[in-house]
mmCIF file of C-alpha atoms in Angstrom:
data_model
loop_
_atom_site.group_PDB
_atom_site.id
_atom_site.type_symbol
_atom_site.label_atom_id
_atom_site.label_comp_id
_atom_site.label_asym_id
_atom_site.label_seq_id
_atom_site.Cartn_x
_atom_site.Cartn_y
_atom_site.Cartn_z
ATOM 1 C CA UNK A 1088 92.955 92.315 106.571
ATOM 2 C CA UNK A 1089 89.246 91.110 107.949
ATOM 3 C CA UNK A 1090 90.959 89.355 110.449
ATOM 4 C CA UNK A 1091 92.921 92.385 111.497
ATOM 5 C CA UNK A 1092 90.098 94.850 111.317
ATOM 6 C CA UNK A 1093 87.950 92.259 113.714
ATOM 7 C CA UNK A 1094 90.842 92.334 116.125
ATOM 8 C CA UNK A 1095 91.339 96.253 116.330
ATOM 9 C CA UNK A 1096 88.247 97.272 116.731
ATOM 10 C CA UNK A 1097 87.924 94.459 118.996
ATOM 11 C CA UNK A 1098 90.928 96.156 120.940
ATOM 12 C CA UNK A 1099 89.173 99.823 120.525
ATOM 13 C CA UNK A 1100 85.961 98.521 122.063
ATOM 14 C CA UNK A 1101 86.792 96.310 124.483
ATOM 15 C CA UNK A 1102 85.079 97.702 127.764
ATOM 16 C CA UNK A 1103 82.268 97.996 125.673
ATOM 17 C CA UNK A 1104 82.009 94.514 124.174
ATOM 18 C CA UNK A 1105 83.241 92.472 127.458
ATOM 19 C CA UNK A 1106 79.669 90.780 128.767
ATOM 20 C CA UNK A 1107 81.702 90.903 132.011
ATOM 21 C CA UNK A 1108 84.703 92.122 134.362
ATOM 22 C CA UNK A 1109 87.783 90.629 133.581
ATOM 23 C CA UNK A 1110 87.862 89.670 137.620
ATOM 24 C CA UNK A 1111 84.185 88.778 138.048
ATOM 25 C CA UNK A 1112 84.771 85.149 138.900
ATOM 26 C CA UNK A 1113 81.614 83.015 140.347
ATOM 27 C CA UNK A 1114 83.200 79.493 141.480
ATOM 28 C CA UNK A 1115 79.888 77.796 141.037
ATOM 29 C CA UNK A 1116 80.415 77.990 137.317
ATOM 30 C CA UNK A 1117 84.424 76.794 137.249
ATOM 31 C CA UNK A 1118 85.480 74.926 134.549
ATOM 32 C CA UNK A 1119 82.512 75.257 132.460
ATOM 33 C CA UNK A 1120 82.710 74.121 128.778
ATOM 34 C CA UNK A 1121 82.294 76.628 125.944
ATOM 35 C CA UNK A 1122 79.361 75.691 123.575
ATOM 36 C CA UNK A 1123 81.810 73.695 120.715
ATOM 37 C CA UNK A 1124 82.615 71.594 123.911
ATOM 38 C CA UNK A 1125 79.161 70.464 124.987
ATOM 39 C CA UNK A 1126 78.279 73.646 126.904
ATOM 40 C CA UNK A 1127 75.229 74.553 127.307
ATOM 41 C CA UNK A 1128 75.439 78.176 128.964
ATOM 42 C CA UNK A 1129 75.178 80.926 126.364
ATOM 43 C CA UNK A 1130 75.797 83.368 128.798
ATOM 44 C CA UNK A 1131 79.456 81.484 128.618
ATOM 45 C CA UNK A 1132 80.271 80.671 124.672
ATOM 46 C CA UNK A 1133 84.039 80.241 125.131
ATOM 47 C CA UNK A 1134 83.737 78.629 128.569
ATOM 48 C CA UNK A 1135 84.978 79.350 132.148
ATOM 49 C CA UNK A 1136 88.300 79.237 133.712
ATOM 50 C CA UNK A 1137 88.839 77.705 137.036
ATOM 51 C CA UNK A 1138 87.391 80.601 138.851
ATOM 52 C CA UNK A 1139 84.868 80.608 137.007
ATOM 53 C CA UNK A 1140 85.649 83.757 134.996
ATOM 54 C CA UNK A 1141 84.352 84.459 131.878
ATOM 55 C CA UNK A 1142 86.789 83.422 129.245
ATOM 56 C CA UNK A 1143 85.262 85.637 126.081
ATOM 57 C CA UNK A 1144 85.951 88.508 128.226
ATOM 58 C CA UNK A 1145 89.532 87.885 129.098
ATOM 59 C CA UNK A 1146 89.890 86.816 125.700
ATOM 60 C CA UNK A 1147 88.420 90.578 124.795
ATOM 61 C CA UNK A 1148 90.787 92.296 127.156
ATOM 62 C CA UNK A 1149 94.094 90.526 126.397
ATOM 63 C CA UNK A 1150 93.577 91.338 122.727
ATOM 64 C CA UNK A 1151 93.456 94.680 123.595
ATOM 65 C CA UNK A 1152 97.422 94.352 125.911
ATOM 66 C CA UNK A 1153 98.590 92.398 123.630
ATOM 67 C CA UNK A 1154 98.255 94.677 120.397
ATOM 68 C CA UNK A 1155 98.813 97.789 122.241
ATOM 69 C CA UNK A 1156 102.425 96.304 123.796
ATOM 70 C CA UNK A 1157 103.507 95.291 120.320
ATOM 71 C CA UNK A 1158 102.095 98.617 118.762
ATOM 72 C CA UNK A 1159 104.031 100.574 121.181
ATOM 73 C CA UNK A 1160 106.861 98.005 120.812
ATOM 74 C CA UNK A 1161 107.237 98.566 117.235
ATOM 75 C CA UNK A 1162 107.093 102.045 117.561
ATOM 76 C CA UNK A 1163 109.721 102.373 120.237
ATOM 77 C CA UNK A 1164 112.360 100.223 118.188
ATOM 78 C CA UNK A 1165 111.106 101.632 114.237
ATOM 79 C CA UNK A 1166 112.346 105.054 116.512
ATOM 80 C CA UNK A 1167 115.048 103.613 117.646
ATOM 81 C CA UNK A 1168 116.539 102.425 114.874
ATOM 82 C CA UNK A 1169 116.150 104.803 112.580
ATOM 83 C CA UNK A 1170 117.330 107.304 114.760
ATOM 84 C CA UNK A 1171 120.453 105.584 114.966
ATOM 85 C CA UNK A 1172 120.371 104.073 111.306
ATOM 86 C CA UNK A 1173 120.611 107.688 110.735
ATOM 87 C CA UNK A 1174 123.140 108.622 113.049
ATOM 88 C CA UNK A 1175 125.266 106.628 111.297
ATOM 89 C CA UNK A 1176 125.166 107.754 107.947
ATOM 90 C CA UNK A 1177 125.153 110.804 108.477
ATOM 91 C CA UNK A 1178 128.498 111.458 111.064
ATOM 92 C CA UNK A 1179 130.702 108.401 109.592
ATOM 93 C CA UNK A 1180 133.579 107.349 111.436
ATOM 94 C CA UNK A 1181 133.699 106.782 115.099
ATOM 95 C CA UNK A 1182 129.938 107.547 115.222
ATOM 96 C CA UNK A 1183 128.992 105.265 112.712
ATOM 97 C CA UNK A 1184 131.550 102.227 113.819
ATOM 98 C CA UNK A 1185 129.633 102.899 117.629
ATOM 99 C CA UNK A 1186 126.435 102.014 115.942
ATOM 100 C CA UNK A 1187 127.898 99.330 113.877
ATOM 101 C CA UNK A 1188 129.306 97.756 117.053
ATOM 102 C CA UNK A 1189 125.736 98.040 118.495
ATOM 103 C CA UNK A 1190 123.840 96.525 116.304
ATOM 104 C CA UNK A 1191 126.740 93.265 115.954
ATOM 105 C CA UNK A 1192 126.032 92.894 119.652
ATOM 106 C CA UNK A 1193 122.085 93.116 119.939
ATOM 107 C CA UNK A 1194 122.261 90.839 116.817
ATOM 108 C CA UNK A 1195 124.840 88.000 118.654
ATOM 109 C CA UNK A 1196 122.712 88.219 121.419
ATOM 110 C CA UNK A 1197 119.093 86.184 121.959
ATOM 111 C CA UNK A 1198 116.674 88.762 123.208
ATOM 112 C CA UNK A 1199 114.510 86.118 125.243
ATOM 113 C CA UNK A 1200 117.830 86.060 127.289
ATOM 114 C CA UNK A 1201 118.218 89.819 127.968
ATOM 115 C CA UNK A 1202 114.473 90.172 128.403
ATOM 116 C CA UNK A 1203 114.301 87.681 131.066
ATOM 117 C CA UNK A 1204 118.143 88.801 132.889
ATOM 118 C CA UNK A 1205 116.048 93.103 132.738
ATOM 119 C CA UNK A 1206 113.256 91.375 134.184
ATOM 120 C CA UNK A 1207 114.461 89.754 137.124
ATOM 121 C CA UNK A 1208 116.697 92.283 138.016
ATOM 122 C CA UNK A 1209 114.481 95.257 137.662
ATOM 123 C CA UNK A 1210 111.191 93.741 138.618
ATOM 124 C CA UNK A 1211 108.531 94.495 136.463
ATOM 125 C CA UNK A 1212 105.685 96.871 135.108
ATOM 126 C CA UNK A 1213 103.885 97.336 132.450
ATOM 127 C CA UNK A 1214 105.840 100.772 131.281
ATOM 128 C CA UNK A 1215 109.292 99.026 131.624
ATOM 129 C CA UNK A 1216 107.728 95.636 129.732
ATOM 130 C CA UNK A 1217 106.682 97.569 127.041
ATOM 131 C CA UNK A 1218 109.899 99.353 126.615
ATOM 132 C CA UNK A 1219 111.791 96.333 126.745
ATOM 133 C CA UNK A 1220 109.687 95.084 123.780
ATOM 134 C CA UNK A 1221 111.083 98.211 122.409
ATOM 135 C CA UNK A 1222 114.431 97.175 122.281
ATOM 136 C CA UNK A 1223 113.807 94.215 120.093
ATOM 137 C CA UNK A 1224 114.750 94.207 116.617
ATOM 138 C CA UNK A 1225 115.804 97.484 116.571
ATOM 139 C CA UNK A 1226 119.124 96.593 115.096
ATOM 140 C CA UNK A 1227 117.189 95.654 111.877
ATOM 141 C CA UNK A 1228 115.784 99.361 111.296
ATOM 142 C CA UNK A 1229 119.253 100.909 112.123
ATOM 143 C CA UNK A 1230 120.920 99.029 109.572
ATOM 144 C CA UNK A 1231 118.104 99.390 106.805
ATOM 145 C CA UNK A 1232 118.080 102.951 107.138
ATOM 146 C CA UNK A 1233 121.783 103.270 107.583
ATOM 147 C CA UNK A 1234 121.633 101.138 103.986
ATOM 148 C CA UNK A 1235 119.085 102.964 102.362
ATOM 149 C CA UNK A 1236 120.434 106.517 103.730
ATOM 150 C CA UNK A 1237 123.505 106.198 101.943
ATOM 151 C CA UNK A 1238 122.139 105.204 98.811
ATOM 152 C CA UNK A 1239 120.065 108.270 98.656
ATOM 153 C CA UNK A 1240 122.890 110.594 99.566
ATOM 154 C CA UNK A 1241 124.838 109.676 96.546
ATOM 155 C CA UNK A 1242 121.901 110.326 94.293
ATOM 156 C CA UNK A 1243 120.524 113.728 92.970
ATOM 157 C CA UNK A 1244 117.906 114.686 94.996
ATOM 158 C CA UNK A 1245 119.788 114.598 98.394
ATOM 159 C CA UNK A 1246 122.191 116.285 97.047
ATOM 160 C CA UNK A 1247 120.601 119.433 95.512
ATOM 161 C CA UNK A 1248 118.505 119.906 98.663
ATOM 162 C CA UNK A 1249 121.600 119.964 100.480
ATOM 163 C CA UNK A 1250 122.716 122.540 98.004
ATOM 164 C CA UNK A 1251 120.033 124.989 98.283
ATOM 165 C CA UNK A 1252 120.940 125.456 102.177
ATOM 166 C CA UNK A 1253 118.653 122.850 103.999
ATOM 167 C CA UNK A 1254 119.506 121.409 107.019
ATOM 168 C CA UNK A 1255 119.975 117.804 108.096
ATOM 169 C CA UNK A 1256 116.943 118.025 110.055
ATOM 170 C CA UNK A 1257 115.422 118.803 106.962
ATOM 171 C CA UNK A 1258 116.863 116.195 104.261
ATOM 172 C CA UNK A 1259 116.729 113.649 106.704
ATOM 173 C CA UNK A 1260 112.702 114.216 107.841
ATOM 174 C CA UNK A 1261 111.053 115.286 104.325
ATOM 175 C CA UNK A 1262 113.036 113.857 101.933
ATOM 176 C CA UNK A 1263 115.023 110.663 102.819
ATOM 177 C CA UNK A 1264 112.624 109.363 105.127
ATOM 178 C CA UNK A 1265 109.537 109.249 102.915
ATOM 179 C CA UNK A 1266 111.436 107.582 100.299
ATOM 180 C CA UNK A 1267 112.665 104.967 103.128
ATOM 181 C CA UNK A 1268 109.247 104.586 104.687
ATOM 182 C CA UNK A 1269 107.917 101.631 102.640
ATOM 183 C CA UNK A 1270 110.611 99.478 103.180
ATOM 184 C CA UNK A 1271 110.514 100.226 107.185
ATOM 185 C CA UNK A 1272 106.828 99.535 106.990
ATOM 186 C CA UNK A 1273 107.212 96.619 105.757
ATOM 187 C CA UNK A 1274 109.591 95.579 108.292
ATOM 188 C CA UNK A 1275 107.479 96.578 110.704
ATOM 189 C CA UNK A 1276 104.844 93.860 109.650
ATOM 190 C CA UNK A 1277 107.643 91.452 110.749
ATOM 191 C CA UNK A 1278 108.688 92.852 114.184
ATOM 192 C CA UNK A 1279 104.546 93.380 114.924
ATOM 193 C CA UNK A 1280 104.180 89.067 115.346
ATOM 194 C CA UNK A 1281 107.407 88.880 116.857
ATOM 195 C CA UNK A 1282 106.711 91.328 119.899
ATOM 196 C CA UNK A 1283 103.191 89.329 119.757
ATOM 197 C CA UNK A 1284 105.138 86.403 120.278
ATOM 198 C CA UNK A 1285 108.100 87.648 122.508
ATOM 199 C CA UNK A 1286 104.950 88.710 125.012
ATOM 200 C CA UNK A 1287 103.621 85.834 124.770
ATOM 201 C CA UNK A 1288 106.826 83.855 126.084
ATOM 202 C CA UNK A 1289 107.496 85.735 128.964
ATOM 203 C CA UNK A 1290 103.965 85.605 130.052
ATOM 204 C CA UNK A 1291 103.794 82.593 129.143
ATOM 205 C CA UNK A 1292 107.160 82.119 131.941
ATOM 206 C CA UNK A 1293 105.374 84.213 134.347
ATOM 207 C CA UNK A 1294 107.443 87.479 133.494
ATOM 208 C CA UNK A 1295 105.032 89.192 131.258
ATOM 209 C CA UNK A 1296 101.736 91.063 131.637
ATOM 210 C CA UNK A 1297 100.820 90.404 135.579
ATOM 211 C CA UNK A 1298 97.695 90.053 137.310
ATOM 212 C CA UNK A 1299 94.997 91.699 137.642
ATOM 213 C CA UNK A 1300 95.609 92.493 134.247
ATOM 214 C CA UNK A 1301 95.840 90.092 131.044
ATOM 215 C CA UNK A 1302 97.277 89.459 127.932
ATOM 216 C CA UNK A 1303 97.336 86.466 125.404
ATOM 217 C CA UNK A 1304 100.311 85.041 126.516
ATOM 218 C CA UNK A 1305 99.109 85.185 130.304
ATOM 219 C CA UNK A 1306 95.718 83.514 129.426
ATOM 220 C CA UNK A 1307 97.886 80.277 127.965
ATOM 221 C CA UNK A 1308 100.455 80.545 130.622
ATOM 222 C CA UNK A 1309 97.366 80.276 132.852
ATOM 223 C CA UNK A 1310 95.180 77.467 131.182
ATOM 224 C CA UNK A 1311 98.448 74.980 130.549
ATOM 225 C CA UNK A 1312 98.117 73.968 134.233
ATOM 226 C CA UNK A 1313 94.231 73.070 132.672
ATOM 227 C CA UNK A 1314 95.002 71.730 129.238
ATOM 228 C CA UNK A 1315 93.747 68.101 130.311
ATOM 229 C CA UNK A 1316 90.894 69.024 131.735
ATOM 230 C CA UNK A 1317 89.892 72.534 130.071
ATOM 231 C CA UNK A 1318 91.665 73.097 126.937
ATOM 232 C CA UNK A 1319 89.482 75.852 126.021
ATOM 233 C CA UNK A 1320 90.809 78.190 128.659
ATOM 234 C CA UNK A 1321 94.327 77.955 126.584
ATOM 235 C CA UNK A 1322 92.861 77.582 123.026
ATOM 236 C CA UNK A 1323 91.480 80.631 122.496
ATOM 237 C CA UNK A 1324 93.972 83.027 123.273
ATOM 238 C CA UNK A 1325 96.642 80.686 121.219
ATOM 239 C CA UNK A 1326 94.539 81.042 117.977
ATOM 240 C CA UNK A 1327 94.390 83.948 117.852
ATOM 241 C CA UNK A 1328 97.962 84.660 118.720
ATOM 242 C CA UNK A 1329 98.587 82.255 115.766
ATOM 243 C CA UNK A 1330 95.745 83.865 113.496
ATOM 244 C CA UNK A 1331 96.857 87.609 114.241
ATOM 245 C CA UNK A 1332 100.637 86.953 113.681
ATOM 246 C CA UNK A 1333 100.141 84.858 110.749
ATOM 247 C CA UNK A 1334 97.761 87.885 109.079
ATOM 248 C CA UNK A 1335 100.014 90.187 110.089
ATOM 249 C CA UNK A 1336 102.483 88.264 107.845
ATOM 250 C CA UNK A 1337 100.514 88.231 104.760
ATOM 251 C CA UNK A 1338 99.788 91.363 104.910
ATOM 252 C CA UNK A 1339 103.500 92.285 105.209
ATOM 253 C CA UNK A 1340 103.971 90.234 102.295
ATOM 254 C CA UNK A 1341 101.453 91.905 100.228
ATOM 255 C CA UNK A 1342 102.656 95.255 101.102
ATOM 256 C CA UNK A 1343 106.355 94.426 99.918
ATOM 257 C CA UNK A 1344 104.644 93.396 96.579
ATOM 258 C CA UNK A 1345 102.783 96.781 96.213
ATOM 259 C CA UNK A 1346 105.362 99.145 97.488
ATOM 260 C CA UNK A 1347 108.467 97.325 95.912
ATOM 261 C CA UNK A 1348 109.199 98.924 93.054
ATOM 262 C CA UNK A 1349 111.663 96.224 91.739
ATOM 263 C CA UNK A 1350 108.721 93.357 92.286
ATOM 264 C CA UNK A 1351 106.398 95.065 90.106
#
């Protein structure tokens, strides 16, 4: 939870804490090693790039992309699927074997494949990237809440607010979904690293965030040409891709423990 707190406020305040522009480069200072490598600049303590652009403040920066695309991400497909988890349970039949059929097929499919085929085809941007995260995992919510919904129609509470005349806009939004919500929180610990990850891959390919701007996964796709002779430029943005996702985990894991009833 440190860890996590470091890293948003890190995101909040980034053109605040950045000692300098993310495209400030000075080519008399390429390649310089951060201070655990020898260096002896403190006005550089992660290092230089190769053109000799500060890489504390891309680090900054990228933090900042990369949490907002997989907070937006997460949002998009916990919307998503919900939505349709409770499409389902709620119309039955042809309705609900549509959204059955939907989820079999995003779930046969690997998402790295369809993110890369939208990609190519469509070009990209940053408001099409992010919705494409958007689309991942939502199968997972949809069938949760599609779960979960039925359970709670068949038991009392549902049903006697259905009896005194509310709507399904009603049952659905104050009632079913609150008593839903910690188990899609919880979920959404999981699909938080992933879109984390699933960034970092395609910008990692070159089909990601794309310059001028930065994210984690560009910063390693960029320093792997340099990993010989500057493995700083790629280190820092990978720890803390693996730090973040693997905090985000734990503290997914302590939330099912304190919201689970049946683990108490």
């Amino acid at each position: 939870m440190l860890w996590l707190a470091v890293m948003i406020v890190t995101a909040l305040a980034a053109n605040l804490i950045a000692p300098y522009s993310i495209t400030a480069f000075d080519l008399k200072a390429r390649l310089v090693p951060p201070l655990l490598f020898g260096g002896k600049l403190l006005a550089h303590p992660l290092g230089t790039d190769e053109l000799g652009r500060d890489v504390l403040s891309r680090l900054i920066v990228s933090i900042r992309m990369s949490l907002l695309i997989a907070f937006f991400g997460t949002l998009i497909s916990t919307a998503l699927g919900t939505m349709l988890g409770f499409l389902a349970a709620h119309f039955r039949g042809k309705v609900e074997q549509l959204v059955l059929i939907a989820i079999d097929f995003q779930a046969s499919m690997p998402f790295m494949i369809i993110a890369l085929s939208v990609l190519a085809f469509f070009g990209n941007s940053l408001v099409l990237f992010v919705a494409l995260m958007g689309f991942n995992a939502w199968e997972r919510y949809a069938r949760i809440t599609r779960g979960l919904t039925l359970a709670a129609n068949e038991q009392g509470y549902a049903a006697a607010v259905r009896q005194l005349g509310a709507g399904p806009a009603r049952i659905y939004g104050l009632h079913i979904l609150p008593n839903i919500a910690s188990t899609l929180i919880v979920s959404m610990t999981l699909t938080f690293p992933e879109i984390i990850l699933l960034e970092s891959g395609l910008s990692f390919l070159g089909l990601g965030v794309q310059p001028p701007l930065t994210s984690l996964g560009n910063m390693v796709g960029y320093g792997r040409e340099y990993i010989t002779r500057a493995p700083w430029i790629m280190l820092a943005p990978a720890s803390v891709i693996v730090l973040t996702t693997f905090s985000i985990s734990l503290l997914g894991d302590w939330l099912r423990d304190r919201l689970d009833p049946t683990l108490r």
